[in-house]
PDB file of C-alpha atoms and ligand atoms in Angstrom:
ATOM      1  CA  MET A   1      27.006 -16.817 -23.875  1.00  0.00           C
ATOM      2  CA  ILE A   2      30.167 -14.452 -21.354  1.00  0.00           C
ATOM      3  CA  THR A   3      33.003 -16.483 -21.042  1.00  0.00           C
ATOM      4  CA  ASP A   4      35.076 -15.694 -17.792  1.00  0.00           C
ATOM      5  CA  ILE A   5      37.123 -14.286 -19.929  1.00  0.00           C
ATOM      6  CA  ASP A   6      34.585 -11.267 -20.972  1.00  0.00           C
ATOM      7  CA  ARG A   7      33.598 -10.247 -17.882  1.00  0.00           C
ATOM      8  CA  ALA A   8      37.422 -10.344 -16.760  1.00  0.00           C
ATOM      9  CA  ALA A   9      38.175  -8.223 -19.783  1.00  0.00           C
ATOM     10  CA  GLU A  10      34.530  -6.170 -18.662  1.00  0.00           C
ATOM     11  CA  ILE A  11      35.948  -5.865 -14.977  1.00  0.00           C
ATOM     12  CA  ILE A  12      39.284  -4.644 -16.554  1.00  0.00           C
ATOM     13  CA  HIS A  13      38.690  -2.791 -18.322  1.00  0.00           C
ATOM     14  CA  ASN A  14      36.083  -0.791 -16.563  1.00  0.00           C
ATOM     15  CA  ALA A  15      38.424  -0.696 -13.397  1.00  0.00           C
ATOM     16  CA  LYS A  16      38.369   2.814 -11.921  1.00  0.00           C
ATOM     17  CA  SER A  17      41.075   1.663  -9.601  1.00  0.00           C
ATOM     18  CA  LEU A  18      43.181  -1.556 -10.538  1.00  0.00           C
ATOM     19  CA  ILE A  19      46.250  -3.032  -9.317  1.00  0.00           C
ATOM     20  CA  ALA A  20      48.435  -5.874 -10.246  1.00  0.00           C
ATOM     21  CA  LEU A  21      50.040  -8.753  -7.881  1.00  0.00           C
ATOM     22  CA  THR A  22      52.200 -10.619  -9.637  1.00  0.00           C
ATOM     23  CA  GLY A  23      54.593 -14.018  -9.098  1.00  0.00           C
ATOM     24  CA  ALA A  24      57.310 -15.845 -10.175  1.00  0.00           C
ATOM     25  CA  GLY A  25      54.618 -17.194 -12.798  1.00  0.00           C
ATOM     26  CA  ILE A  26      54.815 -14.801 -14.549  1.00  0.00           C
ATOM     27  CA  SER A  27      58.406 -15.277 -15.494  1.00  0.00           C
ATOM     28  CA  THR A  28      58.311 -18.410 -16.336  1.00  0.00           C
ATOM     29  CA  GLU A  29      57.540 -18.230 -19.733  1.00  0.00           C
ATOM     30  CA  SER A  30      60.664 -15.952 -19.837  1.00  0.00           C
ATOM     31  CA  GLY A  31      62.794 -19.033 -19.259  1.00  0.00           C
ATOM     32  CA  ILE A  32      63.674 -18.212 -15.106  1.00  0.00           C
ATOM     33  CA  PRO A  33      62.089 -21.330 -12.883  1.00  0.00           C
ATOM     34  CA  ASP A  34      59.348 -20.296 -10.645  1.00  0.00           C
ATOM     35  CA  PHE A  35      60.427 -21.689  -7.247  1.00  0.00           C
ATOM     36  CA  ARG A  36      57.476 -24.156  -5.951  1.00  0.00           C
ATOM     37  CA  SER A  37      56.676 -26.115  -8.849  1.00  0.00           C
ATOM     38  CA  ALA A  38      58.121 -29.286  -9.726  1.00  0.00           C
ATOM     39  CA  GLU A  39      61.519 -27.396 -11.743  1.00  0.00           C
ATOM     40  CA  GLY A  40      61.334 -24.636  -9.591  1.00  0.00           C
ATOM     41  CA  LEU A  41      64.261 -23.061  -7.527  1.00  0.00           C
ATOM     42  CA  TRP A  42      63.352 -24.977  -4.381  1.00  0.00           C
ATOM     43  CA  GLN A  43      64.070 -27.970  -5.728  1.00  0.00           C
ATOM     44  CA  LYS A  44      67.415 -27.663  -6.465  1.00  0.00           C
ATOM     45  CA  TYR A  45      67.768 -24.693  -3.645  1.00  0.00           C
ATOM     46  CA  ASP A  46      66.621 -26.052  -0.197  1.00  0.00           C
ATOM     47  CA  PRO A  47      65.305 -22.837   1.300  1.00  0.00           C
ATOM     48  CA  ALA A  48      65.546 -23.127   4.639  1.00  0.00           C
ATOM     49  CA  GLU A  49      69.810 -23.789   3.595  1.00  0.00           C
ATOM     50  CA  TYR A  50      69.054 -20.468   1.236  1.00  0.00           C
ATOM     51  CA  GLY A  51      66.156 -18.094   1.373  1.00  0.00           C
ATOM     52  CA  THR A  52      66.493 -17.167   5.270  1.00  0.00           C
ATOM     53  CA  ILE A  53      68.334 -14.456   6.357  1.00  0.00           C
ATOM     54  CA  GLN A  54      69.807 -16.959   9.239  1.00  0.00           C
ATOM     55  CA  ALA A  55      71.419 -19.062   6.549  1.00  0.00           C
ATOM     56  CA  PHE A  56      72.426 -15.619   4.878  1.00  0.00           C
ATOM     57  CA  HIS A  57      74.452 -14.933   7.935  1.00  0.00           C
ATOM     58  CA  ALA A  58      75.802 -18.533   8.547  1.00  0.00           C
ATOM     59  CA  ASN A  59      77.283 -18.964   4.644  1.00  0.00           C
ATOM     60  CA  PRO A  60      77.072 -15.730   2.623  1.00  0.00           C
ATOM     61  CA  GLU A  61      79.369 -17.391  -0.040  1.00  0.00           C
ATOM     62  CA  LYS A  62      76.797 -20.952  -0.430  1.00  0.00           C
ATOM     63  CA  VAL A  63      73.753 -18.562  -0.369  1.00  0.00           C
ATOM     64  CA  TRP A  64      75.418 -16.318  -3.532  1.00  0.00           C
ATOM     65  CA  ARG A  65      75.604 -19.189  -5.394  1.00  0.00           C
ATOM     66  CA  MET A  66      72.070 -19.665  -6.181  1.00  0.00           C
ATOM     67  CA  LEU A  67      72.210 -15.209  -6.400  1.00  0.00           C
ATOM     68  CA  PHE A  68      74.474 -16.128  -8.482  1.00  0.00           C
ATOM     69  CA  ASP A  69      72.756 -18.723 -10.540  1.00  0.00           C
ATOM     70  CA  MET A  70      69.338 -16.755  -9.908  1.00  0.00           C
ATOM     71  CA  VAL A  71      70.959 -12.808 -11.330  1.00  0.00           C
ATOM     72  CA  ASP A  72      72.363 -15.020 -14.093  1.00  0.00           C
ATOM     73  CA  LEU A  73      69.267 -16.263 -15.514  1.00  0.00           C
ATOM     74  CA  ALA A  74      67.533 -13.281 -14.811  1.00  0.00           C
ATOM     75  CA  ARG A  75      70.043 -11.133 -17.118  1.00  0.00           C
ATOM     76  CA  ASN A  76      69.520 -13.643 -19.927  1.00  0.00           C
ATOM     77  CA  ALA A  77      66.162 -12.834 -19.728  1.00  0.00           C
ATOM     78  CA  ARG A  78      63.548 -11.107 -21.133  1.00  0.00           C
ATOM     79  CA  PRO A  79      59.548  -9.508 -21.140  1.00  0.00           C
ATOM     80  CA  ASN A  80      57.587 -12.332 -22.217  1.00  0.00           C
ATOM     81  CA  PRO A  81      53.950 -11.603 -23.774  1.00  0.00           C
ATOM     82  CA  GLY A  82      52.544 -10.942 -20.061  1.00  0.00           C
ATOM     83  CA  HIS A  83      54.692  -8.490 -19.109  1.00  0.00           C
ATOM     84  CA  THR A  84      54.130  -6.940 -21.758  1.00  0.00           C
ATOM     85  CA  ALA A  85      50.232  -7.222 -21.260  1.00  0.00           C
ATOM     86  CA  LEU A  86      50.930  -5.220 -17.664  1.00  0.00           C
ATOM     87  CA  SER A  87      52.506  -2.705 -19.678  1.00  0.00           C
ATOM     88  CA  GLU A  88      50.822  -1.862 -22.121  1.00  0.00           C
ATOM     89  CA  LEU A  89      47.300  -1.599 -19.552  1.00  0.00           C
ATOM     90  CA  GLU A  90      49.235   0.731 -17.737  1.00  0.00           C
ATOM     91  CA  LYS A  91      49.940   2.564 -20.850  1.00  0.00           C
ATOM     92  CA  MET A  92      46.251   3.143 -21.765  1.00  0.00           C
ATOM     93  CA  ASN A  93      45.398   4.278 -18.263  1.00  0.00           C
ATOM     94  CA  ILE A  94      44.183   1.663 -16.752  1.00  0.00           C
ATOM     95  CA  LEU A  95      46.544  -0.541 -14.832  1.00  0.00           C
ATOM     96  CA  LYS A  96      47.518   1.897 -11.896  1.00  0.00           C
ATOM     97  CA  CYS A  97      50.442  -0.562  -9.815  1.00  0.00           C
ATOM     98  CA  ILE A  98      51.837  -3.499 -10.411  1.00  0.00           C
ATOM     99  CA  ILE A  99      53.037  -4.834  -6.800  1.00  0.00           C
ATOM    100  CA  THR A 100      55.752  -7.836  -7.694  1.00  0.00           C
ATOM    101  CA  GLN A 101      57.642 -10.589  -6.050  1.00  0.00           C
ATOM    102  CA  ASN A 102      59.787 -10.880  -8.745  1.00  0.00           C
ATOM    103  CA  ILE A 103      63.165  -9.775  -7.961  1.00  0.00           C
ATOM    104  CA  ASP A 104      64.086 -10.144 -11.878  1.00  0.00           C
ATOM    105  CA  ASN A 105      63.209  -6.392 -13.557  1.00  0.00           C
ATOM    106  CA  LEU A 106      60.621  -7.201 -16.671  1.00  0.00           C
ATOM    107  CA  HIS A 107      58.025  -5.265 -16.092  1.00  0.00           C
ATOM    108  CA  GLN A 108      60.531  -2.670 -16.016  1.00  0.00           C
ATOM    109  CA  GLU A 109      61.781  -3.815 -19.178  1.00  0.00           C
ATOM    110  CA  ALA A 110      58.426  -4.165 -20.457  1.00  0.00           C
ATOM    111  CA  GLY A 111      58.049  -1.086 -19.663  1.00  0.00           C
ATOM    112  CA  SER A 112      55.605  -0.193 -16.213  1.00  0.00           C
ATOM    113  CA  VAL A 113      56.602   2.284 -14.692  1.00  0.00           C
ATOM    114  CA  ASN A 114      54.440   2.102 -11.815  1.00  0.00           C
ATOM    115  CA  VAL A 115      55.989  -0.647  -9.936  1.00  0.00           C
ATOM    116  CA  ILE A 116      56.561  -1.726  -6.320  1.00  0.00           C
ATOM    117  CA  GLU A 117      59.186  -4.487  -5.768  1.00  0.00           C
ATOM    118  CA  TYR A 118      57.568  -5.722  -2.348  1.00  0.00           C
ATOM    119  CA  HIS A 119      60.774  -8.113  -2.253  1.00  0.00           C
ATOM    120  CA  GLY A 120      63.723  -6.244  -3.140  1.00  0.00           C
ATOM    121  CA  ASN A 121      65.898  -6.290  -5.889  1.00  0.00           C
ATOM    122  CA  VAL A 122      68.952  -8.567  -6.029  1.00  0.00           C
ATOM    123  CA  SER A 123      70.500  -5.815  -8.325  1.00  0.00           C
ATOM    124  CA  ARG A 124      71.430  -3.460  -4.980  1.00  0.00           C
ATOM    125  CA  LEU A 125      74.072  -4.211  -2.417  1.00  0.00           C
ATOM    126  CA  GLU A 126      73.768  -3.376   1.203  1.00  0.00           C
ATOM    127  CA  CYS A 127      77.177  -4.186   4.274  1.00  0.00           C
ATOM    128  CA  LEU A 128      75.286  -5.447   7.226  1.00  0.00           C
ATOM    129  CA  GLN A 129      78.652  -5.047   9.154  1.00  0.00           C
ATOM    130  CA  CYS A 130      78.210  -0.993   8.526  1.00  0.00           C
ATOM    131  CA  GLY A 131      75.319  -0.068   5.921  1.00  0.00           C
ATOM    132  CA  THR A 132      77.196   1.449   3.429  1.00  0.00           C
ATOM    133  CA  ARG A 133      74.826   0.758   0.181  1.00  0.00           C
ATOM    134  CA  TYR A 134      75.673  -0.003  -2.976  1.00  0.00           C
ATOM    135  CA  GLY A 135      72.748   0.589  -6.511  1.00  0.00           C
ATOM    136  CA  ASP A 136      73.238   0.070  -9.851  1.00  0.00           C
ATOM    137  CA  GLY A 137      76.653   2.393 -10.882  1.00  0.00           C
ATOM    138  CA  ASP A 138      79.047   0.937  -8.484  1.00  0.00           C
ATOM    139  CA  MET A 139      78.343  -2.416  -8.772  1.00  0.00           C
ATOM    140  CA  ASP A 140      77.236  -4.244 -12.063  1.00  0.00           C
ATOM    141  CA  ILE A 141      75.562  -7.342 -10.650  1.00  0.00           C
ATOM    142  CA  GLY A 142      76.371  -9.168 -13.892  1.00  0.00           C
ATOM    143  CA  THR A 143      79.874  -8.935 -13.863  1.00  0.00           C
ATOM    144  CA  ILE A 144      79.151 -10.248 -10.280  1.00  0.00           C
ATOM    145  CA  ALA A 145      77.496 -13.048 -11.585  1.00  0.00           C
ATOM    146  CA  SER A 146      79.877 -13.683 -14.126  1.00  0.00           C
ATOM    147  CA  GLY A 147      82.951 -13.506 -11.559  1.00  0.00           C
ATOM    148  CA  ARG A 148      81.493 -16.160  -9.357  1.00  0.00           C
ATOM    149  CA  VAL A 149      82.883 -14.233  -6.298  1.00  0.00           C
ATOM    150  CA  PRO A 150      80.656 -12.788  -3.200  1.00  0.00           C
ATOM    151  CA  PRO A 151      80.936  -8.724  -3.561  1.00  0.00           C
ATOM    152  CA  ARG A 152      82.487  -7.052  -0.672  1.00  0.00           C
ATOM    153  CA  CYS A 153      81.886  -3.926   1.121  1.00  0.00           C
ATOM    154  CA  THR A 154      85.235  -1.642  -0.183  1.00  0.00           C
ATOM    155  CA  ARG A 155      85.023  -0.147   3.345  1.00  0.00           C
ATOM    156  CA  CYS A 156      85.052  -3.040   5.363  1.00  0.00           C
ATOM    157  CA  GLY A 157      85.550  -5.618   3.497  1.00  0.00           C
ATOM    158  CA  VAL A 158      82.171  -7.693   4.173  1.00  0.00           C
ATOM    159  CA  ILE A 159      80.167  -9.845   1.929  1.00  0.00           C
ATOM    160  CA  LEU A 160      77.625  -7.411   0.854  1.00  0.00           C
ATOM    161  CA  LYS A 161      73.988  -8.895   0.247  1.00  0.00           C
ATOM    162  CA  PRO A 162      71.489  -8.162  -1.743  1.00  0.00           C
ATOM    163  CA  THR A 163      68.518  -6.701  -1.491  1.00  0.00           C
ATOM    164  CA  VAL A 164      66.137  -9.135  -1.945  1.00  0.00           C
ATOM    165  CA  ILE A 165      64.102 -10.120   1.430  1.00  0.00           C
ATOM    166  CA  PHE A 166      65.128 -13.221   2.829  1.00  0.00           C
ATOM    167  CA  PHE A 167      62.738 -15.535   4.936  1.00  0.00           C
ATOM    168  CA  GLY A 168      63.215 -14.340   8.297  1.00  0.00           C
ATOM    169  CA  GLU A 169      63.671 -10.027   6.926  1.00  0.00           C
ATOM    170  CA  THR A 170      60.180  -7.854   6.755  1.00  0.00           C
ATOM    171  CA  ILE A 171      59.610  -6.224   3.653  1.00  0.00           C
ATOM    172  CA  PRO A 172      60.816  -2.980   3.039  1.00  0.00           C
ATOM    173  CA  ARG A 173      58.732   0.227   5.254  1.00  0.00           C
ATOM    174  CA  ASP A 174      58.230   2.294   1.555  1.00  0.00           C
ATOM    175  CA  ALA A 175      56.691  -0.780   0.211  1.00  0.00           C
ATOM    176  CA  MET A 176      55.040  -1.822   1.984  1.00  0.00           C
ATOM    177  CA  ASP A 177      52.547   1.418   2.790  1.00  0.00           C
ATOM    178  CA  ARG A 178      52.504   2.026  -0.895  1.00  0.00           C
ATOM    179  CA  SER A 179      51.045  -1.828  -1.705  1.00  0.00           C
ATOM    180  CA  ASN A 180      48.604  -1.835   1.484  1.00  0.00           C
ATOM    181  CA  SER A 181      47.654   1.948   0.547  1.00  0.00           C
ATOM    182  CA  ALA A 182      46.628   0.488  -3.053  1.00  0.00           C
ATOM    183  CA  ALA A 183      44.763  -2.029  -1.968  1.00  0.00           C
ATOM    184  CA  GLN A 184      42.627  -0.592   0.138  1.00  0.00           C
ATOM    185  CA  SER A 185      41.677   2.080  -2.977  1.00  0.00           C
ATOM    186  CA  ALA A 186      41.480  -1.094  -5.374  1.00  0.00           C
ATOM    187  CA  ASP A 187      38.319  -2.052  -7.125  1.00  0.00           C
ATOM    188  CA  ALA A 188      40.219  -5.097  -8.691  1.00  0.00           C
ATOM    189  CA  VAL A 189      43.152  -7.029  -8.540  1.00  0.00           C
ATOM    190  CA  LEU A 190      44.948  -8.946 -10.542  1.00  0.00           C
ATOM    191  CA  VAL A 191      46.597 -12.379  -9.313  1.00  0.00           C
ATOM    192  CA  VAL A 192      49.101 -13.103 -11.538  1.00  0.00           C
ATOM    193  CA  GLY A 193      51.384 -16.300 -11.110  1.00  0.00           C
ATOM    194  CA  THR A 194      51.853 -16.753  -7.462  1.00  0.00           C
ATOM    195  CA  SER A 195      50.526 -19.725  -5.963  1.00  0.00           C
ATOM    196  CA  ALA A 196      49.768 -17.152  -2.737  1.00  0.00           C
ATOM    197  CA  VAL A 197      51.403 -18.722  -0.016  1.00  0.00           C
ATOM    198  CA  VAL A 198      53.898 -16.370   1.444  1.00  0.00           C
ATOM    199  CA  TYR A 199      52.166 -13.459   3.356  1.00  0.00           C
ATOM    200  CA  PRO A 200      52.563 -10.766   4.024  1.00  0.00           C
ATOM    201  CA  ALA A 201      52.149 -10.331  -0.279  1.00  0.00           C
ATOM    202  CA  ALA A 202      49.229 -13.413  -0.039  1.00  0.00           C
ATOM    203  CA  GLY A 203      47.128 -10.922   2.510  1.00  0.00           C
ATOM    204  CA  ILE A 204      47.802  -8.031  -0.417  1.00  0.00           C
ATOM    205  CA  PRO A 205      44.691  -9.586  -2.616  1.00  0.00           C
ATOM    206  CA  LEU A 206      42.703 -10.245   1.069  1.00  0.00           C
ATOM    207  CA  ILE A 207      42.684  -6.748   1.089  1.00  0.00           C
ATOM    208  CA  ALA A 208      41.443  -5.273  -1.045  1.00  0.00           C
ATOM    209  CA  LYS A 209      38.983  -7.690  -1.232  1.00  0.00           C
ATOM    210  CA  GLN A 210      37.697  -6.378   2.101  1.00  0.00           C
ATOM    211  CA  ASN A 211      36.570  -3.211  -0.134  1.00  0.00           C
ATOM    212  CA  ARG A 212      35.367  -4.618  -1.432  1.00  0.00           C
ATOM    213  CA  ALA A 213      37.911  -5.162  -4.562  1.00  0.00           C
ATOM    214  CA  VAL A 214      37.018  -7.742  -7.102  1.00  0.00           C
ATOM    215  CA  ILE A 215      40.324 -10.234  -7.611  1.00  0.00           C
ATOM    216  CA  ILE A 216      41.486 -11.656 -10.750  1.00  0.00           C
ATOM    217  CA  GLU A 217      43.614 -14.734 -10.469  1.00  0.00           C
ATOM    218  CA  PHE A 218      46.023 -15.789 -13.834  1.00  0.00           C
ATOM    219  CA  ASN A 219      47.338 -19.295 -12.985  1.00  0.00           C
ATOM    220  CA  ILE A 220      47.497 -22.955 -14.825  1.00  0.00           C
ATOM    221  CA  GLU A 221      46.598 -24.086 -11.519  1.00  0.00           C
ATOM    222  CA  ALA A 222      43.989 -23.675  -8.865  1.00  0.00           C
ATOM    223  CA  THR A 223      46.446 -21.613  -5.552  1.00  0.00           C
ATOM    224  CA  ASP A 224      45.001 -21.699  -2.121  1.00  0.00           C
ATOM    225  CA  LEU A 225      43.755 -18.264  -3.482  1.00  0.00           C
ATOM    226  CA  THR A 226      41.362 -19.201  -5.441  1.00  0.00           C
ATOM    227  CA  ARG A 227      39.311 -21.481  -3.139  1.00  0.00           C
ATOM    228  CA  TYR A 228      38.761 -18.858  -0.761  1.00  0.00           C
ATOM    229  CA  GLY A 229      39.849 -15.280  -2.596  1.00  0.00           C
ATOM    230  CA  THR A 230      39.219 -15.365  -5.923  1.00  0.00           C
ATOM    231  CA  ASP A 231      36.177 -13.813  -7.595  1.00  0.00           C
ATOM    232  CA  ILE A 232      37.485 -14.727 -11.214  1.00  0.00           C
ATOM    233  CA  PHE A 233      39.898 -17.669 -11.806  1.00  0.00           C
ATOM    234  CA  ILE A 234      41.428 -17.211 -15.609  1.00  0.00           C
ATOM    235  CA  GLN A 235      43.578 -20.576 -15.579  1.00  0.00           C
ATOM    236  CA  GLY A 236      46.196 -21.013 -17.980  1.00  0.00           C
ATOM    237  CA  LYS A 237      49.630 -19.331 -19.153  1.00  0.00           C
ATOM    238  CA  SER A 238      49.809 -15.830 -18.296  1.00  0.00           C
ATOM    239  CA  GLY A 239      51.515 -15.166 -21.284  1.00  0.00           C
ATOM    240  CA  THR A 240      48.414 -16.280 -23.422  1.00  0.00           C
ATOM    241  CA  THR A 241      45.861 -15.156 -21.116  1.00  0.00           C
ATOM    242  CA  LEU A 242      46.677 -11.495 -20.505  1.00  0.00           C
ATOM    243  CA  PRO A 243      47.461 -11.121 -23.801  1.00  0.00           C
ATOM    244  CA  GLU A 244      44.308 -12.174 -24.236  1.00  0.00           C
ATOM    245  CA  ILE A 245      42.020  -9.695 -22.197  1.00  0.00           C
ATOM    246  CA  VAL A 246      43.708  -6.492 -23.714  1.00  0.00           C
ATOM    247  CA  ARG A 247      42.818  -7.438 -27.224  1.00  0.00           C
ATOM    248  CA  ARG A 248      39.495  -7.574 -27.125  1.00  0.00           C
ATOM    249  CA  ILE A 249      39.402  -4.576 -24.276  1.00  0.00           C
ATOM    250  CA  LYS A 250      41.107  -3.118 -27.764  1.00  0.00           C
ATOM    251  CA  SER A 251      38.287  -4.543 -29.997  1.00  0.00           C
ATOM    252  CA  SER A 252      35.707  -3.491 -27.240  1.00  0.00           C
TER     253      SER A 252
HETATM  254  N1  APR B   1      51.129 -18.194 -16.111  1.00  0.00           N
HETATM  255  C1  APR B   1      51.231 -18.541 -15.212  1.00  0.00           C
HETATM  256  N2  APR B   1      50.861 -18.890 -13.726  1.00  0.00           N
HETATM  257  C2  APR B   1      51.854 -19.680 -14.038  1.00  0.00           C
HETATM  258  C3  APR B   1      53.339 -19.637 -14.527  1.00  0.00           C
HETATM  259  C4  APR B   1      52.547 -19.246 -16.155  1.00  0.00           C
HETATM  260  N3  APR B   1      52.836 -19.256 -17.250  1.00  0.00           N
HETATM  261  N4  APR B   1      54.394 -20.745 -14.283  1.00  0.00           N
HETATM  262  C5  APR B   1      54.172 -20.981 -13.157  1.00  0.00           C
HETATM  263  N5  APR B   1      52.901 -20.285 -12.957  1.00  0.00           N
HETATM  264  C6  APR B   1      52.212 -20.397 -11.162  1.00  0.00           C
HETATM  265  C7  APR B   1      52.533 -22.077 -10.546  1.00  0.00           C
HETATM  266  O1  APR B   1      51.341 -22.654 -11.201  1.00  0.00           O
HETATM  267  C8  APR B   1      52.797 -21.384  -9.119  1.00  0.00           C
HETATM  268  O2  APR B   1      50.926 -20.924  -8.379  1.00  0.00           O
HETATM  269  O3  APR B   1      52.324 -19.758 -10.439  1.00  0.00           O
HETATM  270  C9  APR B   1      52.851 -19.539  -8.953  1.00  0.00           C
HETATM  271  C10 APR B   1      54.738 -19.585  -8.866  1.00  0.00           C
HETATM  272  O4  APR B   1      54.806 -20.215  -7.704  1.00  0.00           O
HETATM  273  P1  APR B   1      55.901 -20.176  -6.580  1.00  0.00           P
HETATM  274  O5  APR B   1      57.085 -20.076  -7.481  1.00  0.00           O
HETATM  275  O6  APR B   1      55.352 -19.944  -5.057  1.00  0.00           O
HETATM  276  O7  APR B   1      56.395 -18.651  -6.458  1.00  0.00           O
HETATM  277  P2  APR B   1      56.007 -16.858  -5.800  1.00  0.00           P
HETATM  278  O8  APR B   1      54.581 -17.401  -5.319  1.00  0.00           O
HETATM  279  O9  APR B   1      56.361 -16.135  -6.727  1.00  0.00           O
HETATM  280  O10 APR B   1      56.466 -17.215  -4.273  1.00  0.00           O
HETATM  281  C11 APR B   1      56.470 -16.210  -3.861  1.00  0.00           C
HETATM  282  O11 APR B   1      58.664 -16.534  -2.906  1.00  0.00           O
HETATM  283  O12 APR B   1      60.249 -18.431  -2.103  1.00  0.00           O
HETATM  284  C12 APR B   1      59.517 -17.082  -2.439  1.00  0.00           C
HETATM  285  O13 APR B   1      59.882 -14.586  -2.191  1.00  0.00           O
HETATM  286  C13 APR B   1      59.894 -16.355  -3.643  1.00  0.00           C
HETATM  287  O14 APR B   1      58.614 -14.345  -4.406  1.00  0.00           O
HETATM  288  C14 APR B   1      58.977 -15.525  -3.497  1.00  0.00           C
HETATM  289  C15 APR B   1      57.488 -16.149  -2.811  1.00  0.00           C
END
């Protein structure tokens, strides 16, 4: 009897232009909570008070308290077998790119190269006053988080903002264009560990589906996407299900 994971492995192995969209769920097995599950970050920090660009403008010191927590969690985390499986699929020249909503850098640490950071990156900072941008070399986000003092612009003294995308901000043009282009040419999309409720990221699988791509969703529970977009739903922890896909491809 052909199981869903058999079908998924065969489609993935034969895909000509496979992409992945990942969310916080792929990193929970690395010790980083997601946002909307029972233990998620939004249970501890109200997104209306901490997750919007308006909240950051109103009280950057307060929002930085949440950001320090997120940086600490990411800094102490290591890639899990789910990240490693996607990196292996890229090395096998099967997976063309990962579009991630995550800011934890774990795909890169797992060895994935073609990673589109759709919601930005917490280790790069920008001054909303004078526009100065700071990269990894200028200010180490880990050191900043240890000191628990919001970083300030060396030019104008204003508290800096990490280049993560808050609610109310637009997706960086480059990330948006590259992601839409990848989705339009995909023949299969892995949707891993996302509740698929935040747009425009959640629209990426649908762009691909409009071009007849197969949507294969990996999640521990059904989502809205499962009901209206997913073709094959693989239920389980992605740290288990993704390596199983790779194992089947390698043994086929
Ligand atoms: N394996 C597979 N799926 C998992 C696992 C796991 N080990 N752990 C959790 N999940 C699933 C949850 O069931 C849920 O559907 O991952 C999903 C996580 O959903 P969210 O917490 O909503 O995270 P995400 O979809 O990434 O949120 C999108 O919302 O708050 C904003 O900017 C933030 O990028 C984030 C965006």
